[in-house]
mmCIF file of the N, C-alpha and C atoms, coordinates in Angstrom:
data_MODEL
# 
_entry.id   MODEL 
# 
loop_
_atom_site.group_PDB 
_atom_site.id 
_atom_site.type_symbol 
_atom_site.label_atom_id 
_atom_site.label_alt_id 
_atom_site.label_comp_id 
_atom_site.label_asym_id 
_atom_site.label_entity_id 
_atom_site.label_seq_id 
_atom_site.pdbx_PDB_ins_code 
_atom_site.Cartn_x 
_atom_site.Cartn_y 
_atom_site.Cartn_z 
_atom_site.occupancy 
_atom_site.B_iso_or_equiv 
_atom_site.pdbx_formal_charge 
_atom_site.auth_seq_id 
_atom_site.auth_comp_id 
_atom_site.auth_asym_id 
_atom_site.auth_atom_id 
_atom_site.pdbx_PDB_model_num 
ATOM 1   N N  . UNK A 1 1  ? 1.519   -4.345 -9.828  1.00 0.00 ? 1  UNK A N  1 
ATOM 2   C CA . UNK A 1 1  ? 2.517   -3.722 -10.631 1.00 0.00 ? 1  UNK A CA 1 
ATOM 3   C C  . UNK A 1 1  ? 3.893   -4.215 -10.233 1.00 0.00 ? 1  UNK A C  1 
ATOM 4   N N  . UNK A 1 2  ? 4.831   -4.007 -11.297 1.00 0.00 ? 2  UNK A N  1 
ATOM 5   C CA . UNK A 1 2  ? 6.317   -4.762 -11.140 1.00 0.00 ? 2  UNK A CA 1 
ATOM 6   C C  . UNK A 1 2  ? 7.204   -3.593 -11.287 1.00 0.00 ? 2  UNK A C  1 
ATOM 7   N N  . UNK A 1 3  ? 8.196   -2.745 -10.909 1.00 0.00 ? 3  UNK A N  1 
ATOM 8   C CA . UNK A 1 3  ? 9.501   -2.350 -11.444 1.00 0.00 ? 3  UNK A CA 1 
ATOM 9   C C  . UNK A 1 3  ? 10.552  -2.830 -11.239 1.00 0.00 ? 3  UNK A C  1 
ATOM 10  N N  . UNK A 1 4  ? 11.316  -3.152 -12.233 1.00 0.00 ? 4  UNK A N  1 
ATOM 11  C CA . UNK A 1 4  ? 12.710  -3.939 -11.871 1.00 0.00 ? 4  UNK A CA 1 
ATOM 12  C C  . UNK A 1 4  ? 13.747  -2.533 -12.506 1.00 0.00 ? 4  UNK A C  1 
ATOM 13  N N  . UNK A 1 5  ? 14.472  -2.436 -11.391 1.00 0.00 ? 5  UNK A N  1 
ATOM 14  C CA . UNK A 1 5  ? 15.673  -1.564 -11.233 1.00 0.00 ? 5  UNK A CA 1 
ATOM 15  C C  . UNK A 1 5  ? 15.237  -0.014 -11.258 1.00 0.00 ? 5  UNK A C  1 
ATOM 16  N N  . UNK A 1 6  ? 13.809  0.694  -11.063 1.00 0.00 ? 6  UNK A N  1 
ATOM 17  C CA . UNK A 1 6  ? 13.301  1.772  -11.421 1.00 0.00 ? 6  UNK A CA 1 
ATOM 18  C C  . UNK A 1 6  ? 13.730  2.474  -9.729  1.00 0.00 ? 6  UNK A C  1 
ATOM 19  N N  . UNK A 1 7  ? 14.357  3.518  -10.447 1.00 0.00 ? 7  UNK A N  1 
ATOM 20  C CA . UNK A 1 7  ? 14.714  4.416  -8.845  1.00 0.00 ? 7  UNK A CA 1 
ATOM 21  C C  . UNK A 1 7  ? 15.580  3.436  -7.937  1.00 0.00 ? 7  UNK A C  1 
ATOM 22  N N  . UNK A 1 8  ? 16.113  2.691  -8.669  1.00 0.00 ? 8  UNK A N  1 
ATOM 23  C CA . UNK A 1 8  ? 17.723  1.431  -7.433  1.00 0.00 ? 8  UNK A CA 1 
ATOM 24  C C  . UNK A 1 8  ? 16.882  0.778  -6.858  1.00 0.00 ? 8  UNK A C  1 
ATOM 25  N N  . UNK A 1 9  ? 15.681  0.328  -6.883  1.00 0.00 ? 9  UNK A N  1 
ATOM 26  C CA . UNK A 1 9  ? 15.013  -0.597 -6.688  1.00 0.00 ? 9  UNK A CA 1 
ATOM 27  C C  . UNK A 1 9  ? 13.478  -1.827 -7.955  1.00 0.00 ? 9  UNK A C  1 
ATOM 28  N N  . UNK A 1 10 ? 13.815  -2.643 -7.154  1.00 0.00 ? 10 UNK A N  1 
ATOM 29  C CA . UNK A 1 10 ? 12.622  -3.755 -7.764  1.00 0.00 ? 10 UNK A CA 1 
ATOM 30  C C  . UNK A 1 10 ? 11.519  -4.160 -6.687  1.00 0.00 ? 10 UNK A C  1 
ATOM 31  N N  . UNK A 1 11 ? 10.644  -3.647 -7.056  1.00 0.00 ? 11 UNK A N  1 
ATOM 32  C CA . UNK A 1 11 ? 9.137   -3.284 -6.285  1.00 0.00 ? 11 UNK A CA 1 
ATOM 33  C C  . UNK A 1 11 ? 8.665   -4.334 -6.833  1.00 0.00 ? 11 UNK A C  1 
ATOM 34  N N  . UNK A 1 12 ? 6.994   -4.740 -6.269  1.00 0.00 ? 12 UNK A N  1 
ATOM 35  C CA . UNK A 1 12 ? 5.504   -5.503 -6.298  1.00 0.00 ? 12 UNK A CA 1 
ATOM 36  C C  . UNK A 1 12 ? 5.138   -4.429 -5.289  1.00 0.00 ? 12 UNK A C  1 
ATOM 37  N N  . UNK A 1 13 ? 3.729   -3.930 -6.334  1.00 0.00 ? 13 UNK A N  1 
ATOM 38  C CA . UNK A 1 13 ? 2.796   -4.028 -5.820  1.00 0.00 ? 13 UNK A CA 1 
ATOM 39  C C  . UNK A 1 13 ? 1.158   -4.249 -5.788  1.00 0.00 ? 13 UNK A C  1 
ATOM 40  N N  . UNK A 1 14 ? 0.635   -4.562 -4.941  1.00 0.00 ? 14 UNK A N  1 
ATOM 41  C CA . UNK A 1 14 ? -0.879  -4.854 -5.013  1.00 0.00 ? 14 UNK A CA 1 
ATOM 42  C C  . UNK A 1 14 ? -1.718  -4.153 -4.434  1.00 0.00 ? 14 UNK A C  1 
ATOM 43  N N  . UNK A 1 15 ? -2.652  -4.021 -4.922  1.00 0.00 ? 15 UNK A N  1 
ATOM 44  C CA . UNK A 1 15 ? -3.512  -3.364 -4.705  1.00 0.00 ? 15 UNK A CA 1 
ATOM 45  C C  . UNK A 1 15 ? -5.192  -3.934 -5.350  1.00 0.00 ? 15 UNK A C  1 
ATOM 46  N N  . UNK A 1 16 ? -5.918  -3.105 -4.612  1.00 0.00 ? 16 UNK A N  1 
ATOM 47  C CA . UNK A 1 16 ? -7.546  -4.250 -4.763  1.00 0.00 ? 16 UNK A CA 1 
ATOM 48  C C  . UNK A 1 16 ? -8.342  -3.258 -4.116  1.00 0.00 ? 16 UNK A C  1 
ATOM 49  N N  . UNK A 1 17 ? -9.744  -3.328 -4.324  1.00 0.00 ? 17 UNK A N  1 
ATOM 50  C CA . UNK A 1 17 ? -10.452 -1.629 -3.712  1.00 0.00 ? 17 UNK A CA 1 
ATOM 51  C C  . UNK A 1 17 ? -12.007 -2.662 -4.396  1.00 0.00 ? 17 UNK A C  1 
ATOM 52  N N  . UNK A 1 18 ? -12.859 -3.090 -3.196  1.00 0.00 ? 18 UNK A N  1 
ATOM 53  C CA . UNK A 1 18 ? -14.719 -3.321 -3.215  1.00 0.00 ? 18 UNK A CA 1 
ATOM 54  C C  . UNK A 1 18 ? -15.156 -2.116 -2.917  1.00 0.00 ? 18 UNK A C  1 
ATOM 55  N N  . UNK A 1 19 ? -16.610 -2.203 -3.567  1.00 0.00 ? 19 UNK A N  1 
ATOM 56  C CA . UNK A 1 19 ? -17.640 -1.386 -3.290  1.00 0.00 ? 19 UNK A CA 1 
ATOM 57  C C  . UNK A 1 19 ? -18.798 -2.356 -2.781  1.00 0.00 ? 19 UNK A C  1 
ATOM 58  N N  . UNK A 1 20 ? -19.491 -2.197 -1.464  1.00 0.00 ? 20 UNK A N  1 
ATOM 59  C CA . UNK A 1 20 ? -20.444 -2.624 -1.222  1.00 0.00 ? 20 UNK A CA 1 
ATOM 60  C C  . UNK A 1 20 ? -21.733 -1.994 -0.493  1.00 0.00 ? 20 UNK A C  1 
ATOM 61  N N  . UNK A 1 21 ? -22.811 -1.707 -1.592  1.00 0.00 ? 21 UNK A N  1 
ATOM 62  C CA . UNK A 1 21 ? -23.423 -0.371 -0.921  1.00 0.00 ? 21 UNK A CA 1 
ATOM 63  C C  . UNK A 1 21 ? -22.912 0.708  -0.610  1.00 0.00 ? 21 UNK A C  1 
ATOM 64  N N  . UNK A 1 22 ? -23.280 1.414  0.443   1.00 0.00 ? 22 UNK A N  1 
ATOM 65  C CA . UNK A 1 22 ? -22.166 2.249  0.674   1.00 0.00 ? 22 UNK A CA 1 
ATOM 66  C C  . UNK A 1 22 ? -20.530 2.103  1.348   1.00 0.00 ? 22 UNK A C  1 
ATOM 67  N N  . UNK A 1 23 ? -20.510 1.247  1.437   1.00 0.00 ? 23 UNK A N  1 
ATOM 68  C CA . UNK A 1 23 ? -19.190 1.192  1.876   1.00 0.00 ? 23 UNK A CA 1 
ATOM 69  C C  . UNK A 1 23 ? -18.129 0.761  1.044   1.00 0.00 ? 23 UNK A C  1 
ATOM 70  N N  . UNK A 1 24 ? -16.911 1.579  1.154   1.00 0.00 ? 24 UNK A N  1 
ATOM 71  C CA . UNK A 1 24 ? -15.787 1.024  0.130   1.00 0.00 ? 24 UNK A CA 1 
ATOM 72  C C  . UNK A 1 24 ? -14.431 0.564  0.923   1.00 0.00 ? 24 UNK A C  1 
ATOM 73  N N  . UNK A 1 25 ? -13.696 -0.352 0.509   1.00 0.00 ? 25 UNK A N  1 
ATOM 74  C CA . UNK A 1 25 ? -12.587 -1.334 0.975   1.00 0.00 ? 25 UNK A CA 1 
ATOM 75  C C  . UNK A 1 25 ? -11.209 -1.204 0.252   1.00 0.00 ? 25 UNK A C  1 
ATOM 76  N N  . UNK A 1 26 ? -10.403 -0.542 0.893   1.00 0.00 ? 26 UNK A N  1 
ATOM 77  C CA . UNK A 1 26 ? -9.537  -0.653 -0.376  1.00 0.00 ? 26 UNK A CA 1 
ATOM 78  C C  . UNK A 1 26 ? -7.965  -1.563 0.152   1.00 0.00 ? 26 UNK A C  1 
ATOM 79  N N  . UNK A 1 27 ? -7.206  -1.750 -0.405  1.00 0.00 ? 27 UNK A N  1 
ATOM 80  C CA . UNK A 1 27 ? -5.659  -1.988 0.208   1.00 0.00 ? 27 UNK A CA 1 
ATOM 81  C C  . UNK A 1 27 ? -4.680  -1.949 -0.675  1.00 0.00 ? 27 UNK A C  1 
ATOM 82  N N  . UNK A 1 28 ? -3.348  -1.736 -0.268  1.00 0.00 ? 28 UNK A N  1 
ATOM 83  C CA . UNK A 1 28 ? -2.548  -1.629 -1.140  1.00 0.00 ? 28 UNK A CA 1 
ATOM 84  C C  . UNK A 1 28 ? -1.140  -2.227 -0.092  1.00 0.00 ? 28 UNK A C  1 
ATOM 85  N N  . UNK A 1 29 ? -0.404  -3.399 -1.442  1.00 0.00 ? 29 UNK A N  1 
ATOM 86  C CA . UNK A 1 29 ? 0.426   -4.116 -0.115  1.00 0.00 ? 29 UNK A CA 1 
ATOM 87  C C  . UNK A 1 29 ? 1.859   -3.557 -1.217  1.00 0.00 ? 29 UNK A C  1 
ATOM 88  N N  . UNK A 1 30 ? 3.182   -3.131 -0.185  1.00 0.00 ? 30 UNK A N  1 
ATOM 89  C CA . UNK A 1 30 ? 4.159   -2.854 -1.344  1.00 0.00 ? 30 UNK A CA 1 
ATOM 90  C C  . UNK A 1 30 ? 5.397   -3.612 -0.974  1.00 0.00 ? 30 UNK A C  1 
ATOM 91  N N  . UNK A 1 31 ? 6.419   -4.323 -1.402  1.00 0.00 ? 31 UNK A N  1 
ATOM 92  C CA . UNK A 1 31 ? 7.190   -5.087 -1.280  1.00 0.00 ? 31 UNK A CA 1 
ATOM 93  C C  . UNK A 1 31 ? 8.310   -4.402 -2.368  1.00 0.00 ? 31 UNK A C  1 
ATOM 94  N N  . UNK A 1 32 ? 9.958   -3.657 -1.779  1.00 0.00 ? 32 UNK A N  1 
ATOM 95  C CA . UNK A 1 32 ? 10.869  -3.824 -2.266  1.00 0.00 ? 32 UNK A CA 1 
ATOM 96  C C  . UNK A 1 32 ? 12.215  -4.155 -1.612  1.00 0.00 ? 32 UNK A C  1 
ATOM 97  N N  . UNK A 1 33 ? 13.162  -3.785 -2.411  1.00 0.00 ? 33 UNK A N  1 
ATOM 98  C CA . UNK A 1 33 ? 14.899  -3.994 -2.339  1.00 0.00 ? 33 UNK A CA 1 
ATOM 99  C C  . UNK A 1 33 ? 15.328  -3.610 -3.215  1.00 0.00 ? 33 UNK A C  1 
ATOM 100 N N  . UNK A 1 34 ? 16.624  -3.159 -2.876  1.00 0.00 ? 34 UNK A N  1 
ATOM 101 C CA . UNK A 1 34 ? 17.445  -2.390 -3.532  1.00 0.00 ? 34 UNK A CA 1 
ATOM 102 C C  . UNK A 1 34 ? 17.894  -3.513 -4.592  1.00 0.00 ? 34 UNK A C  1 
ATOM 103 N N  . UNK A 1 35 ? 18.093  -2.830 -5.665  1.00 0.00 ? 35 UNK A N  1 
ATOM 104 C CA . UNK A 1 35 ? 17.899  -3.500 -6.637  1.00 0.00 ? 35 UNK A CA 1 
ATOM 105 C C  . UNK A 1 35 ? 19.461  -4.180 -7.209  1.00 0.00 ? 35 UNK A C  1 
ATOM 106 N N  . UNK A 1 36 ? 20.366  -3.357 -6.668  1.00 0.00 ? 36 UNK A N  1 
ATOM 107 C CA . UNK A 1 36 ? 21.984  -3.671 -7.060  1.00 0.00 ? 36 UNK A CA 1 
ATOM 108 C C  . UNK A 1 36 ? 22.584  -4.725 -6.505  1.00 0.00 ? 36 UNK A C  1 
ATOM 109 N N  . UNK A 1 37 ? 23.058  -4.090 -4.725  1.00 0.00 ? 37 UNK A N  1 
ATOM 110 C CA . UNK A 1 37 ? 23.732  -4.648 -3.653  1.00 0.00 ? 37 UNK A CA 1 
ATOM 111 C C  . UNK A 1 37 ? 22.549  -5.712 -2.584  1.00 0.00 ? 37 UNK A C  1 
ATOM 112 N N  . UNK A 1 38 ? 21.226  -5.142 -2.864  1.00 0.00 ? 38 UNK A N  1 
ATOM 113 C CA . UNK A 1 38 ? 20.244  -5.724 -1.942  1.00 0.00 ? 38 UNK A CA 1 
ATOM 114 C C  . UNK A 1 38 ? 20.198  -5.306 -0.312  1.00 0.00 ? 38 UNK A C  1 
ATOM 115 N N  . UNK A 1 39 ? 20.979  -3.756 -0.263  1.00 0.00 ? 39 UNK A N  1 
ATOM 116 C CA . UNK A 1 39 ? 21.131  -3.444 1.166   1.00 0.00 ? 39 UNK A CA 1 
ATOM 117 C C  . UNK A 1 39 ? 19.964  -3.552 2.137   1.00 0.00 ? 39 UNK A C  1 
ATOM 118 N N  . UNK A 1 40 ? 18.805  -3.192 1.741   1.00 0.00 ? 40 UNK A N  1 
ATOM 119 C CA . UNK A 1 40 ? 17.720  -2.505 2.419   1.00 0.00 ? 40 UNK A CA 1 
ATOM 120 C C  . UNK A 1 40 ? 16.678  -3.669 1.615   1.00 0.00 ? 40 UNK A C  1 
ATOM 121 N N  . UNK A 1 41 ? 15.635  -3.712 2.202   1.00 0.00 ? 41 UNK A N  1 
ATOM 122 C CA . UNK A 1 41 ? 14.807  -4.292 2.284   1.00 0.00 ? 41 UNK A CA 1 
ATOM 123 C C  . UNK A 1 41 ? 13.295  -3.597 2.683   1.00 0.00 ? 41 UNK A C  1 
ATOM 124 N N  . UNK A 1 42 ? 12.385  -3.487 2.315   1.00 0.00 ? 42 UNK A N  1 
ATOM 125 C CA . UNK A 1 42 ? 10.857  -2.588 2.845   1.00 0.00 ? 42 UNK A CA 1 
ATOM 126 C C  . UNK A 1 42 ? 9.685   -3.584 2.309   1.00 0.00 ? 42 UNK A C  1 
ATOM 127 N N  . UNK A 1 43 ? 8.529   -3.338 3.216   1.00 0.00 ? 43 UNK A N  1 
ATOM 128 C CA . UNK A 1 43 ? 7.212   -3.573 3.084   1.00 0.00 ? 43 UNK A CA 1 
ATOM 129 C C  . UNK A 1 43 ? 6.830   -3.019 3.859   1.00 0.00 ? 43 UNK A C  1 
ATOM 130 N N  . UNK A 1 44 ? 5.016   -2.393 3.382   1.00 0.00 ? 44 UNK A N  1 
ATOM 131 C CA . UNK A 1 44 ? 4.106   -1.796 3.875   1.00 0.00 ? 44 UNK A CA 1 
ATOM 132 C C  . UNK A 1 44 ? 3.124   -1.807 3.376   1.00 0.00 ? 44 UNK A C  1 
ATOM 133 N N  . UNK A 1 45 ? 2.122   -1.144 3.641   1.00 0.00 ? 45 UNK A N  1 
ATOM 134 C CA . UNK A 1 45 ? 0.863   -1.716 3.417   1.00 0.00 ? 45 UNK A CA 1 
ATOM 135 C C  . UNK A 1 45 ? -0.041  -0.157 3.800   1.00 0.00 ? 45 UNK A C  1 
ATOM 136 N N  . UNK A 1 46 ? -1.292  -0.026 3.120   1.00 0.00 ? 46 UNK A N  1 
ATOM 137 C CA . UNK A 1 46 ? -2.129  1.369  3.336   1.00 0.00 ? 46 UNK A CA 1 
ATOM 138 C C  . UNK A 1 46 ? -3.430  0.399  3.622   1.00 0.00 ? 46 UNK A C  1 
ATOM 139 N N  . UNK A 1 47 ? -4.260  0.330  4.330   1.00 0.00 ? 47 UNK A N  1 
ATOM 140 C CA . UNK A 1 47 ? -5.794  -0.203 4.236   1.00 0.00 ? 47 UNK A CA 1 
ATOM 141 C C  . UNK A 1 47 ? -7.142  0.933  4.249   1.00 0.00 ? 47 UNK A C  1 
ATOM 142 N N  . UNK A 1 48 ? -7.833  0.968  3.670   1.00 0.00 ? 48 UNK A N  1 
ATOM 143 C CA . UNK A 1 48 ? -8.547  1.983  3.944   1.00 0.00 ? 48 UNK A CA 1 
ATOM 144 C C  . UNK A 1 48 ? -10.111 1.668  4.126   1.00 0.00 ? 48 UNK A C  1 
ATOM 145 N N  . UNK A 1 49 ? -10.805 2.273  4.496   1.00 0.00 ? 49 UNK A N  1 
ATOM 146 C CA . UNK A 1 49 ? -12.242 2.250  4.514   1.00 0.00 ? 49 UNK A CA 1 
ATOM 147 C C  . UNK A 1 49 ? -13.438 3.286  4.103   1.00 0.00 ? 49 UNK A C  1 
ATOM 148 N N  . UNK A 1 50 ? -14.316 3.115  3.555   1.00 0.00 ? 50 UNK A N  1 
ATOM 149 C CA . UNK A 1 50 ? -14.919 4.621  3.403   1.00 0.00 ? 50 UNK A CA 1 
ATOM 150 C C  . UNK A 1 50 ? -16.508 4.322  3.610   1.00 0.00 ? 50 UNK A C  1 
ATOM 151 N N  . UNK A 1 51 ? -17.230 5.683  3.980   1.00 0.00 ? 51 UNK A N  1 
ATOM 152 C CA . UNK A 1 51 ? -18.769 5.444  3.918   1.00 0.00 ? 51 UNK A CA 1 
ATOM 153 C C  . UNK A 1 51 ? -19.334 6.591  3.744   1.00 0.00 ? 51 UNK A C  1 
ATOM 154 N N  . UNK A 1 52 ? -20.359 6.481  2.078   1.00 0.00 ? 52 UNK A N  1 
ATOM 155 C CA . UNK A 1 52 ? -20.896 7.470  1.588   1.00 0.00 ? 52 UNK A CA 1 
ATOM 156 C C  . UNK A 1 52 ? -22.052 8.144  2.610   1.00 0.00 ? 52 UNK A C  1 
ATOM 157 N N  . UNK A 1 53 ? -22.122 9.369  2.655   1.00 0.00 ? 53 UNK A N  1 
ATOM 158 C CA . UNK A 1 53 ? -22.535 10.008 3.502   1.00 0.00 ? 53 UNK A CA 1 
ATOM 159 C C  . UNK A 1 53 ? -23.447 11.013 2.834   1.00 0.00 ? 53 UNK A C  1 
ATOM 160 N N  . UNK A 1 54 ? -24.542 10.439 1.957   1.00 0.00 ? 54 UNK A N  1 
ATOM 161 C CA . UNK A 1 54 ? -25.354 11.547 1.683   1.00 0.00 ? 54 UNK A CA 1 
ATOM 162 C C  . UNK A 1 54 ? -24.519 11.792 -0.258  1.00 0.00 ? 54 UNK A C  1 
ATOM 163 N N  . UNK A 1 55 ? -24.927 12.452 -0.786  1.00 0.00 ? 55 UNK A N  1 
ATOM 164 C CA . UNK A 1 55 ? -24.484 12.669 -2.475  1.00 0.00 ? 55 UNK A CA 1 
ATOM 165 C C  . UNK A 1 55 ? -23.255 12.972 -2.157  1.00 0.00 ? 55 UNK A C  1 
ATOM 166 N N  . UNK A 1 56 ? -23.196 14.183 -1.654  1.00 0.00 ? 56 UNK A N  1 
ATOM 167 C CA . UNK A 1 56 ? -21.515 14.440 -1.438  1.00 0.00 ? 56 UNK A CA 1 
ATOM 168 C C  . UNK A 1 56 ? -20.504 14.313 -0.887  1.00 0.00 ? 56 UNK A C  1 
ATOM 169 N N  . UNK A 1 57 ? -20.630 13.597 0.658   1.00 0.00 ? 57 UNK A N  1 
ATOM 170 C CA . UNK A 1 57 ? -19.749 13.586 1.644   1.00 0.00 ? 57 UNK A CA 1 
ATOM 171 C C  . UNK A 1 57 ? -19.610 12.103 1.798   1.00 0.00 ? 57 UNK A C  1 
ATOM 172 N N  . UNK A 1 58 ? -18.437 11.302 2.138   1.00 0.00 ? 58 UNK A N  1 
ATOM 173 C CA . UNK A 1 58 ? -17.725 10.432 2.794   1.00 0.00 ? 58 UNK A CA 1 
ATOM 174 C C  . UNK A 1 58 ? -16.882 10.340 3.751   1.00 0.00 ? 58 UNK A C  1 
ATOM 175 N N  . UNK A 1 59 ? -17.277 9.621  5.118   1.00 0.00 ? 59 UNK A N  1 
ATOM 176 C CA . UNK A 1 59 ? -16.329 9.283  5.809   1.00 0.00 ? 59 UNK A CA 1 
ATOM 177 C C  . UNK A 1 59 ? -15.478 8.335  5.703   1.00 0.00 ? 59 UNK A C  1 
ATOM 178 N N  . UNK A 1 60 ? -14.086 9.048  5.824   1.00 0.00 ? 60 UNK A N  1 
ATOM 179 C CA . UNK A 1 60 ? -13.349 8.165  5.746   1.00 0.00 ? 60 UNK A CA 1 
ATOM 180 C C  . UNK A 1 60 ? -12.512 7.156  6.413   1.00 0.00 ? 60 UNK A C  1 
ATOM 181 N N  . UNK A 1 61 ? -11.193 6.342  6.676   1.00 0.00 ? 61 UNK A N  1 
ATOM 182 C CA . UNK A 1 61 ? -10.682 5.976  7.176   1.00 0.00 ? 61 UNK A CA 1 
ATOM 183 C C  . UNK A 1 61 ? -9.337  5.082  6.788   1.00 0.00 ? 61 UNK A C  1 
ATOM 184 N N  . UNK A 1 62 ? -8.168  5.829  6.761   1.00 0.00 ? 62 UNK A N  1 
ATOM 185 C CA . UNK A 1 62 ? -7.060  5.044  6.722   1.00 0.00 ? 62 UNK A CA 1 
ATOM 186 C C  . UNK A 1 62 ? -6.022  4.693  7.645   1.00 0.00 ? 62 UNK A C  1 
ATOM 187 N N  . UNK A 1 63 ? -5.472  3.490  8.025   1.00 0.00 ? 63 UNK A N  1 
ATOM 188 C CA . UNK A 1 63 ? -3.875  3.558  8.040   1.00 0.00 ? 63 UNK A CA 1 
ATOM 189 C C  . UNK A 1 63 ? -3.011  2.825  7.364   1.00 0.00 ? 63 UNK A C  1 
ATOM 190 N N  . UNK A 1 64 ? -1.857  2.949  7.492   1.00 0.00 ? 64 UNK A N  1 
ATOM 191 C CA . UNK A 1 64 ? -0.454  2.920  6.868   1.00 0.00 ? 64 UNK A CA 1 
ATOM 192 C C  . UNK A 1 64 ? 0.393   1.825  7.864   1.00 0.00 ? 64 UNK A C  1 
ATOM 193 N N  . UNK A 1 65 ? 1.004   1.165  7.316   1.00 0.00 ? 65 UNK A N  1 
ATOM 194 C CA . UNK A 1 65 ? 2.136   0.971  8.313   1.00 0.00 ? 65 UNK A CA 1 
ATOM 195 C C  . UNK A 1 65 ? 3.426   0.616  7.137   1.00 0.00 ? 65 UNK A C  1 
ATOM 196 N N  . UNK A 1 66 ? 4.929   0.777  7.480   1.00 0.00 ? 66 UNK A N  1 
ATOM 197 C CA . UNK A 1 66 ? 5.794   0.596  6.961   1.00 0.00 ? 66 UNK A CA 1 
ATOM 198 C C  . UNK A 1 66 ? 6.956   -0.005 7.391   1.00 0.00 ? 66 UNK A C  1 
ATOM 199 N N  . UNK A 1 67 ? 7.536   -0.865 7.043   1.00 0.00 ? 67 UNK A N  1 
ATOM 200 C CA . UNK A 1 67 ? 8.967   -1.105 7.584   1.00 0.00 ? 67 UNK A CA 1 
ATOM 201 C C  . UNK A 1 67 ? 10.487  -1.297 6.919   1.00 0.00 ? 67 UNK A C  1 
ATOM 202 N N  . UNK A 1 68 ? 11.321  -0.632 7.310   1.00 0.00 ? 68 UNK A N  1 
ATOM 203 C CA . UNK A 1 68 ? 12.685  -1.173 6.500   1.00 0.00 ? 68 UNK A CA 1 
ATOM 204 C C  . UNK A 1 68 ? 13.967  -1.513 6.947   1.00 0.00 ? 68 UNK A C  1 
ATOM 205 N N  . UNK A 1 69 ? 14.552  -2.117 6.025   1.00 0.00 ? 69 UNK A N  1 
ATOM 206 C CA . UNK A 1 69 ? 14.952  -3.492 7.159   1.00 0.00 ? 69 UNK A CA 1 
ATOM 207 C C  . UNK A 1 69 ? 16.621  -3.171 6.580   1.00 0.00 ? 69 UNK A C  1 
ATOM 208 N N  . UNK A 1 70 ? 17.182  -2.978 7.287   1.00 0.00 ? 70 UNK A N  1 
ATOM 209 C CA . UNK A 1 70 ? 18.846  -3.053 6.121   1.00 0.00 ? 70 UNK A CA 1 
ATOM 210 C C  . UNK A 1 70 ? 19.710  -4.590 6.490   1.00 0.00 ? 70 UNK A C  1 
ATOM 211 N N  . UNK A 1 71 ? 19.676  -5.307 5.356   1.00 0.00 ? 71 UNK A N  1 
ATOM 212 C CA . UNK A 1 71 ? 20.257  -5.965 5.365   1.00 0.00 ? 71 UNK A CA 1 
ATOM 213 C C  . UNK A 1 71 ? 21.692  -5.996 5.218   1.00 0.00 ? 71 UNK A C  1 
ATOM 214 N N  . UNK A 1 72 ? 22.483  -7.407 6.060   1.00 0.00 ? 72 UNK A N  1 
ATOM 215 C CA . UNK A 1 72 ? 23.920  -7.649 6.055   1.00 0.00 ? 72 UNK A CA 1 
ATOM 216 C C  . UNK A 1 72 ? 24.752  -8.059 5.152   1.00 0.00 ? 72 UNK A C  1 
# 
């Protein structure tokens, strides 16, 4: 996905999610900046993992990481 100037910023992001057997894969990568002056700068990223556990239950597993950067 693209927004240009939505909320003072212009974003990418990606995202992608397998199923294999029981196990599922997902990620999501996000890239912006301020969309005016270009102060600030961010990327981060979510990865996740999952495993069906019977009809109803899944274990899961995520993390996150983020960073933002203010530019000069």
């Amino acid at each position: 996905g693209y927004d240009d100037g939505i909320g003072g910023a212009d974003t990418i992001r990606l995202t992608g999610m397998a199923t294999i057997d029981v196990f599922e894969l997902g990620l999501i990568y996000q890239t912006a900046e301020e969309s005016e002056d270009g102060v600030w700068e961010q990327d981060g990223y979510i990865a996740s993992a999952a495993m069906k556990l019977g009809e109803k239950n899944k274990l899961r597993f995520q993390y996150g990481y983020s960073e933002t950067e203010v530019v000069d």
